[in-house]
Coordinates of C-alpha atoms in Angstrom, one line a residue:
M1 CA 74.8 34.1 13.3
Y2 CA 76.2 37.6 12.5
F3 CA 72.7 39.1 13.2
V4 CA 72.5 37.4 16.6
S5 CA 76.0 38.7 17.5
I6 CA 74.9 42.3 16.6
I7 CA 71.8 41.9 18.8
S8 CA 73.9 40.6 21.6
L9 CA 76.3 43.5 21.4
I10 CA 73.4 46.0 21.4
L11 CA 71.9 44.3 24.5
L12 CA 75.3 44.3 26.3
A13 CA 75.8 47.9 25.5
S14 CA 72.3 48.7 26.8
I15 CA 73.0 46.8 30.1
A16 CA 76.3 48.5 30.5
S17 CA 74.7 51.9 29.9
S18 CA 72.1 51.2 32.5
L19 CA 74.7 50.2 35.0
L20 CA 76.7 53.3 34.3
T21 CA 73.7 55.5 34.8
K22 CA 72.9 53.7 38.1
D23 CA 76.4 54.1 39.3
L24 CA 76.4 57.8 38.3
F25 CA 73.1 58.4 40.0
G26 CA 74.4 56.8 43.2
D27 CA 77.5 58.9 43.1
V28 CA 75.6 62.2 42.5
T29 CA 73.2 61.3 45.3
H30 CA 76.1 60.7 47.6
R31 CA 77.5 64.1 46.9
G32 CA 74.0 65.6 47.2
R33 CA 73.7 64.4 50.7
Y34 CA 76.9 66.3 51.6
A35 CA 75.2 69.4 50.1
A36 CA 72.0 68.7 52.0
A37 CA 74.0 68.5 55.3
T38 CA 75.0 72.1 55.0
Y39 CA 71.4 73.1 56.0
Q40 CA 71.7 71.3 59.3
R41 CA 73.2 72.3 62.7
F42 CA 76.8 71.1 62.6
E43 CA 76.7 70.6 66.3
D44 CA 74.2 67.8 65.6
W45 CA 76.4 66.0 63.1
A46 CA 76.7 62.9 65.2
N47 CA 73.1 62.9 66.3
A48 CA 71.0 60.7 64.0
Q49 CA 67.7 62.0 65.5
A50 CA 68.6 65.7 65.1
C51 CA 70.5 65.3 61.7
S52 CA 69.3 62.2 59.9
V53 CA 71.1 63.2 56.6
C54 CA 74.4 63.7 58.5
Q55 CA 74.2 60.1 59.8
H56 CA 72.9 58.5 56.6
E57 CA 75.0 55.4 56.0
D58 CA 76.3 57.0 52.9
I59 CA 78.2 59.8 54.7
R60 CA 78.2 59.1 58.4
N61 CA 81.8 58.0 58.3
T62 CA 82.8 61.6 57.4
E63 CA 84.6 63.4 60.1
L64 CA 83.9 67.2 60.4
N65 CA 87.3 69.0 60.1
T66 CA 86.2 72.6 59.8
T67 CA 83.0 74.6 59.8
W68 CA 82.3 78.3 59.2
L69 CA 79.5 80.9 59.4
T70 CA 80.1 84.4 58.2
A71 CA 78.0 87.5 57.9
L72 CA 80.5 90.0 56.5
P73 CA 81.2 90.9 53.7
A74 CA 78.4 88.4 52.9
F75 CA 76.7 85.3 54.2
S76 CA 78.6 82.0 53.8
R77 CA 78.1 78.8 55.7
G78 CA 79.6 75.4 55.2
Y79 CA 82.0 72.7 56.3
I80 CA 85.0 70.6 55.4
G81 CA 84.9 66.9 56.1
I82 CA 87.1 63.9 55.6
D83 CA 86.0 60.4 54.8
R84 CA 89.2 58.3 55.4
R85 CA 87.6 55.1 54.3
R86 CA 86.6 56.4 50.9
R87 CA 89.6 58.7 50.8
H88 CA 88.0 62.0 50.0
V89 CA 87.8 65.4 51.4
V90 CA 84.5 67.4 51.1
V91 CA 84.2 71.2 50.9
A92 CA 80.5 71.9 51.1
F93 CA 78.8 75.3 50.9
R94 CA 75.2 76.0 52.0
G95 CA 72.7 77.9 49.9
T96 CA 70.2 80.5 51.2
T97 CA 66.4 80.7 51.5
H98 CA 66.6 84.2 50.0
V99 CA 68.0 83.0 46.6
M100 CA 65.4 84.9 44.6
D101 CA 66.3 88.2 46.3
V102 CA 70.0 87.7 45.5
L103 CA 69.3 86.9 41.9
T104 CA 67.1 89.8 41.2
D105 CA 68.7 92.6 43.1
A106 CA 71.5 95.1 42.3
Q107 CA 74.2 92.6 43.0
L108 CA 73.9 91.4 39.4
V109 CA 77.0 93.6 38.7
Q110 CA 80.1 91.6 37.9
A111 CA 83.7 91.8 39.2
Q112 CA 86.9 90.9 37.5
W113 CA 88.0 87.4 38.8
P114 CA 90.2 85.5 39.0
A115 CA 93.2 87.8 38.6
G116 CA 95.3 86.9 35.6
V117 CA 92.4 85.6 33.5
N118 CA 91.8 88.4 31.1
G119 CA 88.1 89.3 30.6
S120 CA 86.9 86.8 33.2
K121 CA 84.1 88.3 35.4
V122 CA 81.8 86.8 38.1
H123 CA 78.7 87.9 40.0
V124 CA 79.9 90.2 42.7
G125 CA 77.5 88.9 45.3
F126 CA 78.6 85.3 44.9
L127 CA 82.2 86.4 45.0
A128 CA 81.7 88.4 48.2
A129 CA 80.1 85.3 49.8
Y130 CA 83.0 83.1 48.9
I131 CA 85.7 85.7 49.9
S132 CA 84.1 85.8 53.4
A133 CA 84.9 82.1 53.8
R134 CA 88.0 81.9 51.7
A135 CA 90.7 82.2 54.4
V136 CA 89.0 79.5 56.5
V137 CA 88.7 77.1 53.5
Q138 CA 92.3 77.7 52.3
D139 CA 93.8 77.3 55.8
A140 CA 91.9 74.1 56.4
L141 CA 92.8 72.5 53.0
D142 CA 96.5 73.5 53.5
A143 CA 96.5 71.8 56.9
I144 CA 94.9 68.7 55.5
A145 CA 97.4 68.5 52.7
A146 CA 100.2 68.7 55.4
D147 CA 98.6 66.1 57.6
N148 CA 101.2 63.4 58.3
E149 CA 98.6 60.6 58.4
L150 CA 97.4 61.5 54.9
Q151 CA 100.7 62.3 53.2
Q152 CA 101.3 58.7 52.3
Q153 CA 97.9 58.4 50.6
Q154 CA 97.3 61.9 49.2
Q155 CA 97.7 60.8 45.6
R156 CA 94.7 58.6 46.2
Y157 CA 92.6 61.3 47.9
H158 CA 90.0 63.5 46.1
V159 CA 88.8 66.8 47.3
W160 CA 85.1 67.4 46.4
F161 CA 83.7 70.9 46.1
V162 CA 79.9 70.6 46.4
G163 CA 77.0 73.0 47.0
H164 CA 73.3 73.7 46.4
S165 CA 71.8 76.9 45.1
L166 CA 74.0 79.9 46.0
G167 CA 76.3 77.4 47.7
A168 CA 76.8 75.9 44.3
A169 CA 78.1 79.2 43.0
Q170 CA 80.5 79.4 46.0
A171 CA 81.7 75.9 45.4
T172 CA 82.5 76.8 41.8
L173 CA 84.5 79.8 42.9
A174 CA 86.3 77.7 45.6
F175 CA 87.2 75.0 43.0
V176 CA 88.7 77.6 40.7
D177 CA 90.6 79.2 43.5
Y178 CA 92.0 75.8 44.6
M179 CA 93.1 75.0 41.1
E180 CA 94.7 78.5 40.7
R181 CA 96.5 78.3 44.0
N182 CA 97.8 74.8 43.5
R183 CA 98.3 74.8 39.7
G184 CA 100.6 71.9 38.8
S185 CA 101.3 71.0 42.4
H186 CA 98.0 69.9 44.1
T187 CA 98.4 66.5 45.8
M188 CA 94.6 65.9 46.2
H189 CA 92.5 65.6 43.0
P190 CA 89.8 68.3 42.9
Q191 CA 86.3 67.6 41.6
L192 CA 83.3 69.9 41.3
T193 CA 79.6 68.9 41.6
T194 CA 76.9 71.5 41.9
F195 CA 73.1 71.3 42.4
G196 CA 70.7 74.0 41.2
S197 CA 73.5 76.4 40.5
P198 CA 72.8 79.9 39.0
R199 CA 75.1 81.2 36.3
V200 CA 78.2 82.3 38.2
G201 CA 80.1 84.5 35.7
N202 CA 80.5 85.5 32.1
H203 CA 81.6 83.4 29.1
K204 CA 85.3 84.0 29.7
F205 CA 84.9 82.7 33.2
A206 CA 82.9 79.7 32.0
Q207 CA 85.6 78.9 29.5
H208 CA 88.2 79.1 32.2
V209 CA 86.3 76.8 34.5
D210 CA 85.8 74.3 31.7
A211 CA 89.5 74.3 30.9
L212 CA 90.3 73.6 34.6
L213 CA 87.6 70.8 34.8
A214 CA 89.1 69.2 31.7
T215 CA 92.4 68.7 33.5
E216 CA 90.7 66.8 36.3
G217 CA 88.3 64.7 34.3
G218 CA 85.4 67.1 34.2
G219 CA 82.7 68.0 36.7
L220 CA 78.9 67.9 36.8
R221 CA 76.3 70.6 37.1
V222 CA 73.1 68.9 38.2
V223 CA 69.7 70.6 37.3
H224 CA 66.4 69.3 38.4
E225 CA 63.5 69.3 35.9
A226 CA 62.2 72.9 35.7
D227 CA 64.2 74.5 38.5
I228 CA 64.2 78.3 37.8
V229 CA 67.5 79.1 39.5
P230 CA 69.8 77.6 36.9
H231 CA 68.2 79.9 34.3
L232 CA 69.3 82.9 36.2
P233 CA 70.8 85.5 36.0
R234 CA 69.4 85.9 32.4
P235 CA 71.7 87.6 29.9
L236 CA 68.6 88.7 28.0
F237 CA 67.8 91.3 30.6
L238 CA 71.4 92.3 31.2
P239 CA 72.6 94.1 28.1
F240 CA 75.9 95.1 29.7
Q241 CA 76.4 91.9 31.5
D242 CA 77.2 88.4 30.2
Y243 CA 76.4 85.2 32.1
A244 CA 77.0 81.6 31.1
H245 CA 77.1 78.2 32.7
S246 CA 80.2 75.9 32.9
G247 CA 80.6 72.2 33.4
R248 CA 78.6 69.3 31.9
E249 CA 75.0 69.2 32.7
A250 CA 73.3 66.2 34.4
W251 CA 69.5 66.7 34.1
A252 CA 67.6 65.2 37.1
K253 CA 64.0 64.3 36.0
D254 CA 61.0 63.1 37.9
S255 CA 59.7 59.5 37.5
D256 CA 56.6 57.9 39.0
D257 CA 56.0 61.0 41.0
V258 CA 59.4 60.7 42.7
P259 CA 61.3 64.0 42.3
A260 CA 64.7 64.0 40.7
S261 CA 64.8 60.2 40.5
V262 CA 66.2 59.8 37.0
L263 CA 69.5 61.3 35.7
V264 CA 70.1 62.2 32.1
L265 CA 73.7 62.9 31.2
C266 CA 73.6 65.8 28.7
Q267 CA 75.7 66.4 25.7
E268 CA 79.4 66.9 26.5
G269 CA 80.8 70.2 25.2
E270 CA 77.4 71.9 25.4
R271 CA 77.3 74.2 28.4
E272 CA 73.5 74.4 28.1
D273 CA 72.4 71.3 26.0
P274 CA 69.2 72.4 24.2
S275 CA 67.8 68.9 24.7
C276 CA 68.1 69.1 28.5
S277 CA 66.9 71.7 31.0
A278 CA 67.3 74.4 28.3
S279 CA 64.4 72.7 26.5
V280 CA 62.0 73.6 29.4
S281 CA 59.6 76.5 28.6
P282 CA 60.0 79.5 30.9
L283 CA 56.3 79.1 31.7
R284 CA 57.2 75.9 33.6
W285 CA 60.1 77.3 35.6
N286 CA 59.5 77.1 39.3
I287 CA 61.2 77.2 42.7
V288 CA 59.7 74.0 44.0
D289 CA 62.0 71.9 41.8
H290 CA 64.9 73.9 43.2
M291 CA 64.3 72.3 46.6
A292 CA 64.6 68.6 45.5
Y293 CA 67.7 67.0 44.1
P294 CA 69.3 63.6 44.3
G295 CA 70.2 63.4 48.0
I296 CA 68.6 66.7 48.8
R297 CA 65.0 67.3 50.1
L298 CA 64.2 70.8 51.4
G299 CA 61.0 72.5 52.4
V300 CA 59.7 75.4 50.2
P301 CA 58.9 78.6 52.2
K302 CA 55.8 80.3 50.8
F303 CA 57.7 83.6 50.3
M304 CA 60.1 81.8 47.9
I305 CA 57.2 80.6 45.8
Q306 CA 55.7 84.1 45.7
A307 CA 59.1 85.6 44.7
S308 CA 59.5 83.2 41.8
Q309 CA 56.0 83.8 40.6
E310 CA 56.5 87.6 40.6
L311 CA 59.8 87.4 38.6
F312 CA 59.2 88.8 35.1
F313 CA 60.7 86.8 32.2

């Protein structure tokens, strides 16, 4: 009888684990669709034929609040949306088709950021991109926080920072900035979910991000199979620079020839769990996996494949 009880508990735990994984995958896919929508024309948001991802049943109830497109001091494109039914605000940053150029050029130099965090440094190119959109993002979030219709429900609202590729790096910086500006007083609960993010800053910065994430229940850094971008910039080739990841990794793996269809929640407390994407040989790293994530399906320009193949490891 005791043996049967043990078996039953194991089976129940297994079922609960499967349900948790399914729920997590659905939630990550939901946020991935928001990141995918940044690659569309915002003018077509309500047009299902022109922007099918924008009108997917999962996110079509989201109202566009603010959009931006900047060129100086660096490229940034994104939007802020509000889903009043699910009670969340989304701050989404777009990546760029020139990701390999940015990650291999002179912009690998780091800048001190944020102010007040001793020794924390970030990739100057990522910072320039975020700074170009910073005022728009901050003004929009401040206005949303002051919205009379939301004031009665703000404690129940979340603000999600999401992004793919270089947009993921900007989302990370925006999350940190929001936490720093509203430390101890934010009325919306911030969360961070990134897809195919490069390393954004040094170990001091990563530690700071982890500490901020811990106060809000953590965040997820999603990596697809053998995507090359999360392995860059590489500290090995930067003797005077230090780069590290932050946030708990969720490794999206392929199953039955369906890209990024299975999600493995990696070891908590390990920024780069050696049993997850860090276990992939550099010989397998590729840019194709960078273009497919839960909720995200993008084409792969030929020049991007060539650039990734020409990168020396």
